[in-house]
Amino acid sequence: MSPAAAAASFPVIDFSPFFTTGGGENEVEKEEVINSIREACSDYGFFVAVNHGIPAEAMDRSLEMAHEFFDRPSEEKLKCTPPTSDTPVTTGYAKQPDHSPNKNEYFLMFEPASAFNVYPTSPAPFRGAVDEIYGGLLAMARLIESLMNRCLGVPEGLMEKFNDDRQWDIMTAFRYFAAAELETPDKKTGLYGHKDVNLMTLVLQDQVGGLEFQKDGEWIPITPIPHSLVVNVGDIIQVLSNNKFKSVNHKVNSPQGRDRHSFAFAYLIGFEKMVEPLAEVMKESKEEPKFSKFRYKDYFQLRVADLFNPPANLDDAVTINHYAIPPTVAAAAAPAN
Ligand SMILES: O=C(O)CCC(=O)C(=O)O
Ligand SMILES: [Fe+2]
């Protein structure tokens, strides 16, 4: 483990057992990784992945391309808008409106094969670089999903089978604007505090810093570890796991002095899927369901409405608790064993 990883005040998980060949020893190491994922997802709701199999050069290239693209004049960036916005979120380039608490601009895409994607024509290597990093992030999300499946002790392949529609996964390249010296601290939000409306998010960030996660009321800064990925549990895994895994609050502070760049890959489920705690998880733990059943699309739409039009008081934003079932009097009164 690197000194930076050893000094981190958040879980850092080394995925190399999944990317090196080895005998039986490798199986033991893989099991250790799975245990670390289980602990991180239930205690923190996130972890940092190192040695995850995505080539460092591909990560550097995509950040470089994002830099070059965002440095282009506004008129040029604004040409990167789609002919239709008849999609769950709009692809291409956009800048957050001035009244938004989110101080960033971004480029958004679905899977590389999607007809809805629009790419800038310059820099010319942009498309190749972002399509490549998309592939790497998706492969990593699929691996983590299969390991979470094992963490939850449900039948092999259950989560993968439930999650069989890849067309609306979203990758966003962000540029967070450096805060102006005179800005008041409450205005210095690159991205306001939120929980993710998906299964999980994988973030590739540059070395500037600013991403923070909340644990027990405290904000933990995710000091960048070169070529790592930040992975966090989204609301849908929290529901499927019946609260075993937590989707936690996180935000991006506006960086000081220089802009910050990142890529966030949001691993979604099919919009028509009905979501509720997995029967297999409850069978295993003999617990009552903690959420009522809902259609993913309905929740997604509520959340996206808030994201693009944040309520005056951000505490009024919709969260997954919208579907939480309060513990029954009987369950609350039952003696803990
Ligand atoms: O850019 C980042 O570091 C975080 C992005 C994020 O939280 C999101 O896309 O949901
Ligand atoms: Fe997020």
CSV table of C-alpha atoms and ligand atoms in Angstrom, one decimal:
chain,number,residue,atom,x,y,z
A,1,MET,CA,0.0,0.0,0.0
A,2,SER,CA,1.3,3.5,-0.8
A,3,PRO,CA,2.0,5.9,2.1
A,4,ALA,CA,-0.9,8.1,0.9
A,5,ALA,CA,-3.3,5.1,1.2
A,6,ALA,CA,-1.9,4.0,4.5
A,7,ALA,CA,-2.4,7.5,5.9
A,8,ALA,CA,-6.0,7.9,4.6
A,9,SER,CA,-8.8,8.3,7.1
A,10,PHE,CA,-11.2,6.4,4.8
A,11,PRO,CA,-11.3,2.8,3.6
A,12,VAL,CA,-8.8,2.1,0.7
A,13,ILE,CA,-9.3,-1.2,-1.0
A,14,ASP,CA,-6.7,-2.9,-3.2
A,15,PHE,CA,-8.3,-4.8,-6.0
A,16,SER,CA,-5.1,-6.4,-7.3
A,17,PRO,CA,-6.2,-10.0,-6.4
A,18,PHE,CA,-8.8,-9.6,-9.2
A,19,PHE,CA,-6.2,-8.5,-11.7
A,20,THR,CA,-3.3,-10.9,-11.0
A,21,THR,CA,-3.2,-14.6,-11.5
A,22,GLY,CA,-2.4,-16.8,-8.6
A,23,GLY,CA,-3.2,-20.1,-7.0
A,24,GLY,CA,-5.4,-20.8,-4.0
A,25,GLU,CA,-3.7,-17.9,-2.2
A,26,ASN,CA,-5.4,-15.6,-4.6
A,27,GLU,CA,-8.9,-16.9,-3.5
A,28,VAL,CA,-8.1,-16.0,0.1
A,29,GLU,CA,-7.0,-12.5,-0.9
A,30,LYS,CA,-10.2,-12.1,-3.0
A,31,GLU,CA,-12.2,-13.1,0.1
A,32,GLU,CA,-10.4,-10.4,2.1
A,33,VAL,CA,-11.3,-7.8,-0.6
A,34,ILE,CA,-15.0,-8.8,-0.3
A,35,ASN,CA,-14.9,-8.5,3.4
A,36,SER,CA,-13.4,-5.0,3.1
A,37,ILE,CA,-16.1,-4.0,0.7
A,38,ARG,CA,-18.8,-5.3,3.0
A,39,GLU,CA,-17.4,-3.3,6.0
A,40,ALA,CA,-16.8,-0.2,4.0
A,41,CYS,CA,-20.3,-0.2,2.4
A,42,SER,CA,-22.0,-0.7,5.8
A,43,ASP,CA,-19.8,1.6,8.0
A,44,TYR,CA,-18.9,4.4,5.5
A,45,GLY,CA,-21.1,4.0,2.4
A,46,PHE,CA,-18.0,4.5,0.2
A,47,PHE,CA,-14.4,3.5,-0.3
A,48,VAL,CA,-11.4,4.3,-2.5
A,49,ALA,CA,-10.3,1.6,-5.0
A,50,VAL,CA,-6.7,1.2,-6.0
A,51,ASN,CA,-5.1,-1.3,-8.4
A,52,HIS,CA,-8.5,-1.6,-10.1
A,53,GLY,CA,-7.4,-2.5,-13.6
A,54,ILE,CA,-8.2,0.7,-15.4
A,55,PRO,CA,-4.9,1.8,-17.0
A,56,ALA,CA,-3.3,4.9,-15.4
A,57,GLU,CA,-2.6,6.3,-18.9
A,58,ALA,CA,-6.3,6.1,-19.8
A,59,MET,CA,-7.3,8.0,-16.7
A,60,ASP,CA,-4.7,10.7,-17.3
A,61,ARG,CA,-5.7,11.0,-21.0
A,62,SER,CA,-9.4,11.5,-20.2
A,63,LEU,CA,-8.7,14.1,-17.6
A,64,GLU,CA,-6.4,15.9,-20.0
A,65,MET,CA,-9.1,15.8,-22.7
A,66,ALA,CA,-11.7,17.2,-20.3
A,67,HIS,CA,-9.2,20.0,-19.4
A,68,GLU,CA,-8.7,20.9,-23.0
A,69,PHE,CA,-12.4,20.8,-23.8
A,70,PHE,CA,-13.5,22.9,-20.9
A,71,ASP,CA,-10.8,25.5,-21.8
A,72,ARG,CA,-12.4,26.2,-25.1
A,73,PRO,CA,-14.5,29.3,-25.6
A,74,SER,CA,-18.1,29.1,-24.4
A,75,GLU,CA,-19.6,29.5,-28.0
A,76,GLU,CA,-17.7,26.4,-29.0
A,77,LYS,CA,-18.7,24.3,-26.0
A,78,LEU,CA,-22.3,25.3,-26.4
A,79,LYS,CA,-22.3,23.7,-29.9
A,80,CYS,CA,-22.0,20.4,-28.1
A,81,THR,CA,-25.7,20.1,-27.4
A,82,PRO,CA,-28.0,17.3,-28.6
A,83,PRO,CA,-30.7,17.6,-31.3
A,84,THR,CA,-33.2,16.1,-28.8
A,85,SER,CA,-33.5,16.3,-25.0
A,86,ASP,CA,-36.1,13.5,-25.0
A,87,THR,CA,-33.9,11.5,-22.7
A,88,PRO,CA,-33.9,11.0,-18.9
A,89,VAL,CA,-31.1,13.7,-18.7
A,90,THR,CA,-29.7,15.9,-21.4
A,91,THR,CA,-26.4,14.8,-23.0
A,92,GLY,CA,-23.6,17.0,-24.1
A,93,TYR,CA,-22.3,20.2,-22.6
A,94,ALA,CA,-24.0,22.5,-20.0
A,95,LYS,CA,-23.1,25.0,-17.4
A,96,GLN,CA,-25.0,25.3,-14.2
A,97,PRO,CA,-27.2,28.4,-14.2
A,98,ASP,CA,-25.9,31.3,-12.1
A,99,HIS,CA,-28.7,30.8,-9.4
A,100,SER,CA,-27.6,27.2,-8.9
A,101,PRO,CA,-25.7,26.4,-5.7
A,102,ASN,CA,-23.6,24.1,-7.9
A,103,LYS,CA,-20.6,25.9,-9.3
A,104,ASN,CA,-19.6,23.7,-12.2
A,105,GLU,CA,-19.9,23.0,-15.9
A,106,TYR,CA,-20.1,19.5,-17.3
A,107,PHE,CA,-20.2,17.1,-20.3
A,108,LEU,CA,-22.6,14.2,-20.0
A,109,MET,CA,-22.9,11.0,-22.0
A,110,PHE,CA,-24.6,7.6,-22.0
A,111,GLU,CA,-22.9,4.4,-23.1
A,112,PRO,CA,-20.6,5.0,-26.1
A,113,ALA,CA,-23.0,3.1,-28.5
A,114,SER,CA,-25.9,5.5,-27.6
A,115,ALA,CA,-27.3,7.5,-30.5
A,116,PHE,CA,-28.1,10.3,-28.0
A,117,ASN,CA,-24.5,11.2,-27.3
A,118,VAL,CA,-23.0,14.3,-28.7
A,119,TYR,CA,-19.2,14.8,-28.7
A,120,PRO,CA,-17.1,17.9,-29.3
A,121,THR,CA,-15.2,17.8,-32.5
A,122,SER,CA,-12.2,19.3,-30.8
A,123,PRO,CA,-10.0,18.3,-29.2
A,124,ALA,CA,-10.2,15.5,-31.7
A,125,PRO,CA,-9.0,12.7,-29.4
A,126,PHE,CA,-11.7,13.6,-26.8
A,127,ARG,CA,-14.2,11.0,-28.0
A,128,GLY,CA,-11.7,8.1,-28.0
A,129,ALA,CA,-10.5,9.0,-24.5
A,130,VAL,CA,-13.9,9.3,-22.9
A,131,ASP,CA,-15.3,6.2,-24.6
A,132,GLU,CA,-12.3,4.3,-23.3
A,133,ILE,CA,-12.7,5.5,-19.8
A,134,TYR,CA,-16.4,4.8,-19.9
A,135,GLY,CA,-15.6,1.1,-20.8
A,136,GLY,CA,-13.2,0.9,-17.9
A,137,LEU,CA,-15.6,2.4,-15.3
A,138,LEU,CA,-18.5,0.2,-16.5
A,139,ALA,CA,-16.3,-3.0,-16.2
A,140,MET,CA,-15.3,-1.9,-12.7
A,141,ALA,CA,-18.9,-1.2,-11.7
A,142,ARG,CA,-19.9,-4.7,-12.9
A,143,LEU,CA,-17.1,-6.3,-10.9
A,144,ILE,CA,-18.0,-4.4,-7.7
A,145,GLU,CA,-21.7,-5.3,-8.2
A,146,SER,CA,-20.9,-9.0,-8.4
A,147,LEU,CA,-18.8,-8.6,-5.2
A,148,MET,CA,-21.6,-6.8,-3.4
A,149,ASN,CA,-23.8,-9.6,-4.5
A,150,ARG,CA,-21.4,-11.9,-2.6
A,151,CYS,CA,-21.2,-9.5,0.3
A,152,LEU,CA,-25.0,-9.7,0.8
A,153,GLY,CA,-24.9,-13.5,0.6
A,154,VAL,CA,-27.7,-13.6,-2.1
A,155,PRO,CA,-27.7,-16.3,-4.9
A,156,GLU,CA,-24.9,-15.8,-7.4
A,157,GLY,CA,-25.7,-13.4,-10.2
A,158,LEU,CA,-28.9,-12.1,-8.6
A,159,MET,CA,-28.0,-8.4,-8.7
A,160,GLU,CA,-26.6,-8.7,-12.2
A,161,LYS,CA,-29.8,-10.3,-13.4
A,162,PHE,CA,-31.9,-7.6,-11.8
A,163,ASN,CA,-29.7,-4.9,-13.3
A,164,ASP,CA,-29.7,-5.9,-17.0
A,165,ASP,CA,-30.3,-2.6,-18.8
A,166,ARG,CA,-27.2,-0.6,-19.6
A,167,GLN,CA,-28.7,2.1,-21.9
A,168,TRP,CA,-29.1,4.9,-19.4
A,169,ASP,CA,-25.9,4.6,-17.3
A,170,ILE,CA,-24.5,8.1,-17.2
A,171,MET,CA,-20.9,9.4,-17.2
A,172,THR,CA,-20.3,13.1,-16.5
A,173,ALA,CA,-17.1,15.0,-16.9
A,174,PHE,CA,-17.1,17.9,-14.4
A,175,ARG,CA,-15.1,21.1,-14.2
A,176,TYR,CA,-15.6,22.7,-10.8
A,177,PHE,CA,-14.7,26.4,-10.8
A,178,ALA,CA,-12.1,27.7,-8.4
A,179,ALA,CA,-13.8,29.9,-5.8
A,180,ALA,CA,-13.1,33.6,-6.1
A,181,GLU,CA,-11.1,34.9,-3.1
A,182,LEU,CA,-13.9,37.1,-1.9
A,183,GLU,CA,-16.7,34.6,-2.1
A,184,THR,CA,-18.4,33.7,1.2
A,185,PRO,CA,-17.8,30.2,2.4
A,186,ASP,CA,-21.5,29.2,1.9
A,187,LYS,CA,-21.2,30.0,-1.8
A,188,LYS,CA,-18.2,27.8,-2.3
A,189,THR,CA,-20.0,24.7,-3.3
A,190,GLY,CA,-18.9,22.9,-6.5
A,191,LEU,CA,-21.8,20.4,-5.9
A,192,TYR,CA,-24.2,20.6,-3.0
A,193,GLY,CA,-24.6,17.8,-0.4
A,194,HIS,CA,-26.6,14.9,-1.8
A,195,LYS,CA,-26.9,11.1,-1.9
A,196,ASP,CA,-26.8,9.4,-5.3
A,197,VAL,CA,-30.0,8.3,-7.0
A,198,ASN,CA,-28.4,5.2,-8.5
A,199,LEU,CA,-26.9,1.8,-7.6
A,200,MET,CA,-23.4,3.2,-7.2
A,201,THR,CA,-21.1,5.9,-8.4
A,202,LEU,CA,-17.4,5.6,-9.4
A,203,VAL,CA,-15.4,8.9,-9.5
A,204,LEU,CA,-12.1,9.5,-11.1
A,205,GLN,CA,-10.7,12.8,-9.8
A,206,ASP,CA,-7.6,14.9,-10.4
A,207,GLN,CA,-5.2,15.9,-7.7
A,208,VAL,CA,-7.0,19.1,-6.7
A,209,GLY,CA,-9.3,17.7,-4.0
A,210,GLY,CA,-12.7,19.0,-2.7
A,211,LEU,CA,-14.8,15.8,-2.6
A,212,GLU,CA,-16.0,15.1,1.0
A,213,PHE,CA,-18.3,12.4,2.5
A,214,GLN,CA,-20.2,12.6,5.7
A,215,LYS,CA,-19.8,10.0,8.5
A,216,ASP,CA,-21.4,10.4,11.9
A,217,GLY,CA,-22.0,14.1,11.2
A,218,GLU,CA,-18.4,14.9,10.3
A,219,TRP,CA,-17.2,15.7,6.7
A,220,ILE,CA,-14.3,13.5,5.6
A,221,PRO,CA,-12.2,15.0,2.8
A,222,ILE,CA,-11.2,12.4,0.2
A,223,THR,CA,-7.6,13.4,-0.3
A,224,PRO,CA,-6.8,12.3,-3.9
A,225,ILE,CA,-4.7,9.2,-4.3
A,226,PRO,CA,-3.2,9.1,-7.8
A,227,HIS,CA,-5.1,6.9,-10.2
A,228,SER,CA,-7.6,5.7,-7.6
A,229,LEU,CA,-11.4,5.6,-7.9
A,230,VAL,CA,-13.8,6.8,-5.3
A,231,VAL,CA,-16.7,4.3,-5.1
A,232,ASN,CA,-19.9,5.1,-3.3
A,233,VAL,CA,-23.1,3.2,-2.5
A,234,GLY,CA,-26.2,4.8,-4.1
A,235,ASP,CA,-29.8,4.9,-2.8
A,236,ILE,CA,-30.9,1.8,-4.8
A,237,ILE,CA,-28.3,-0.5,-3.2
A,238,GLN,CA,-29.4,0.9,0.1
A,239,VAL,CA,-32.9,-0.2,-0.6
A,240,LEU,CA,-32.0,-3.6,-2.2
A,241,SER,CA,-29.8,-4.4,0.8
A,242,ASN,CA,-32.6,-3.2,3.2
A,243,ASN,CA,-30.3,-0.7,4.8
A,244,LYS,CA,-27.3,-3.0,5.2
A,245,PHE,CA,-25.3,-0.8,2.8
A,246,LYS,CA,-25.6,3.0,3.2
A,247,SER,CA,-26.0,5.7,0.7
A,248,VAL,CA,-24.3,8.7,2.4
A,249,ASN,CA,-24.2,12.5,1.9
A,250,HIS,CA,-21.3,13.9,-0.1
A,251,LYS,CA,-20.4,17.2,-1.7
A,252,VAL,CA,-17.7,18.9,-3.6
A,253,ASN,CA,-16.3,22.1,-2.2
A,254,SER,CA,-15.2,24.7,-4.7
A,255,PRO,CA,-11.4,24.4,-5.0
A,256,GLN,CA,-9.1,27.3,-4.1
A,257,GLY,CA,-6.8,28.7,-6.7
A,258,ARG,CA,-7.4,26.3,-9.5
A,259,ASP,CA,-10.3,24.4,-11.1
A,260,ARG,CA,-11.0,20.7,-10.3
A,261,HIS,CA,-11.8,18.1,-12.9
A,262,SER,CA,-13.5,14.7,-12.4
A,263,PHE,CA,-15.4,12.0,-14.1
A,264,ALA,CA,-18.4,10.5,-12.3
A,265,PHE,CA,-19.9,7.2,-13.6
A,266,ALA,CA,-23.4,6.7,-12.4
A,267,TYR,CA,-24.5,3.0,-12.6
A,268,LEU,CA,-28.2,2.9,-12.9
A,269,ILE,CA,-31.0,0.4,-13.3
A,270,GLY,CA,-33.7,0.1,-15.9
A,271,PHE,CA,-36.3,2.9,-15.4
A,272,GLU,CA,-39.3,0.6,-15.3
A,273,LYS,CA,-37.8,-1.6,-12.6
A,274,MET,CA,-39.7,-1.9,-9.4
A,275,VAL,CA,-37.4,-1.5,-6.5
A,276,GLU,CA,-37.8,-3.0,-3.0
A,277,PRO,CA,-35.6,-4.8,-0.5
A,278,LEU,CA,-34.4,-8.1,-2.1
A,279,ALA,CA,-36.5,-11.0,-0.7
A,280,GLU,CA,-33.3,-13.0,-0.5
A,281,VAL,CA,-31.6,-10.4,1.8
A,282,MET,CA,-34.6,-10.4,4.1
A,283,LYS,CA,-34.8,-14.1,4.2
A,284,GLU,CA,-31.1,-14.2,5.2
A,285,SER,CA,-31.4,-11.6,8.0
A,286,LYS,CA,-35.1,-12.3,9.0
A,287,GLU,CA,-35.8,-8.6,9.0
A,288,GLU,CA,-38.9,-6.6,7.9
A,289,PRO,CA,-38.6,-4.6,4.7
A,290,LYS,CA,-37.5,-1.0,5.5
A,291,PHE,CA,-38.8,0.5,2.2
A,292,SER,CA,-42.0,0.2,0.2
A,293,LYS,CA,-41.9,-0.8,-3.4
A,294,PHE,CA,-41.5,2.0,-6.0
A,295,ARG,CA,-40.8,2.4,-9.7
A,296,TYR,CA,-37.2,3.6,-10.3
A,297,LYS,CA,-38.3,6.2,-12.9
A,298,ASP,CA,-40.6,7.9,-10.4
A,299,TYR,CA,-37.9,8.4,-7.9
A,300,PHE,CA,-35.3,9.4,-10.5
A,301,GLN,CA,-37.6,12.1,-11.9
A,302,LEU,CA,-38.3,13.5,-8.4
A,303,ARG,CA,-34.5,13.7,-7.8
A,304,VAL,CA,-33.6,15.1,-11.1
A,305,ALA,CA,-36.2,17.9,-10.7
A,306,ASP,CA,-34.5,18.9,-7.4
A,307,LEU,CA,-31.0,18.6,-8.9
A,308,PHE,CA,-31.8,21.1,-11.7
A,309,ASN,CA,-34.0,23.3,-9.6
A,310,PRO,CA,-32.8,23.0,-6.1
A,311,PRO,CA,-35.4,23.9,-3.4
A,312,ALA,CA,-34.6,27.1,-1.5
A,313,ASN,CA,-33.8,25.1,1.6
A,314,LEU,CA,-31.7,22.1,0.4
A,315,ASP,CA,-32.9,20.1,3.4
A,316,ASP,CA,-36.3,20.0,1.7
A,317,ALA,CA,-34.8,18.0,-1.3
A,318,VAL,CA,-36.4,14.6,-1.8
A,319,THR,CA,-34.4,11.6,-0.5
A,320,ILE,CA,-34.8,7.9,-0.4
A,321,ASN,CA,-36.6,8.3,2.9
A,322,HIS,CA,-39.6,9.2,0.8
A,323,TYR,CA,-40.1,5.4,0.6
A,324,ALA,CA,-38.9,4.4,4.0
A,325,ILE,CA,-41.3,2.3,6.1
A,326,PRO,CA,-41.3,3.6,9.7
A,327,PRO,CA,-40.6,0.7,12.1
A,328,THR,CA,-43.9,-0.7,13.4
A,329,VAL,CA,-44.7,-0.3,17.0
A,330,ALA,CA,-44.4,-4.1,17.4
A,331,ALA,CA,-41.0,-4.2,15.7
A,332,ALA,CA,-39.8,-1.2,17.7
A,333,ALA,CA,-41.0,-2.8,20.9
A,334,ALA,CA,-39.5,-6.2,20.1
A,335,PRO,CA,-36.5,-7.1,22.4
A,336,ALA,CA,-33.2,-7.0,20.6
A,337,ASN,CA,-31.5,-10.4,20.6
B,1,LIG,O1,-17.2,15.1,-9.0
B,1,LIG,C1,-17.2,14.4,-8.0
B,1,LIG,O2,-16.2,14.2,-7.4
B,1,LIG,C2,-18.5,13.9,-7.4
B,1,LIG,C3,-19.6,13.9,-8.3
B,1,LIG,C4,-20.9,13.4,-7.7
B,1,LIG,O3,-21.0,13.3,-6.5
B,1,LIG,C5,-22.0,12.9,-8.5
B,1,LIG,O4,-21.9,13.0,-9.8
B,1,LIG,O5,-23.0,12.4,-8.0
B,2,FE,FE,-22.8,12.1,-6.0
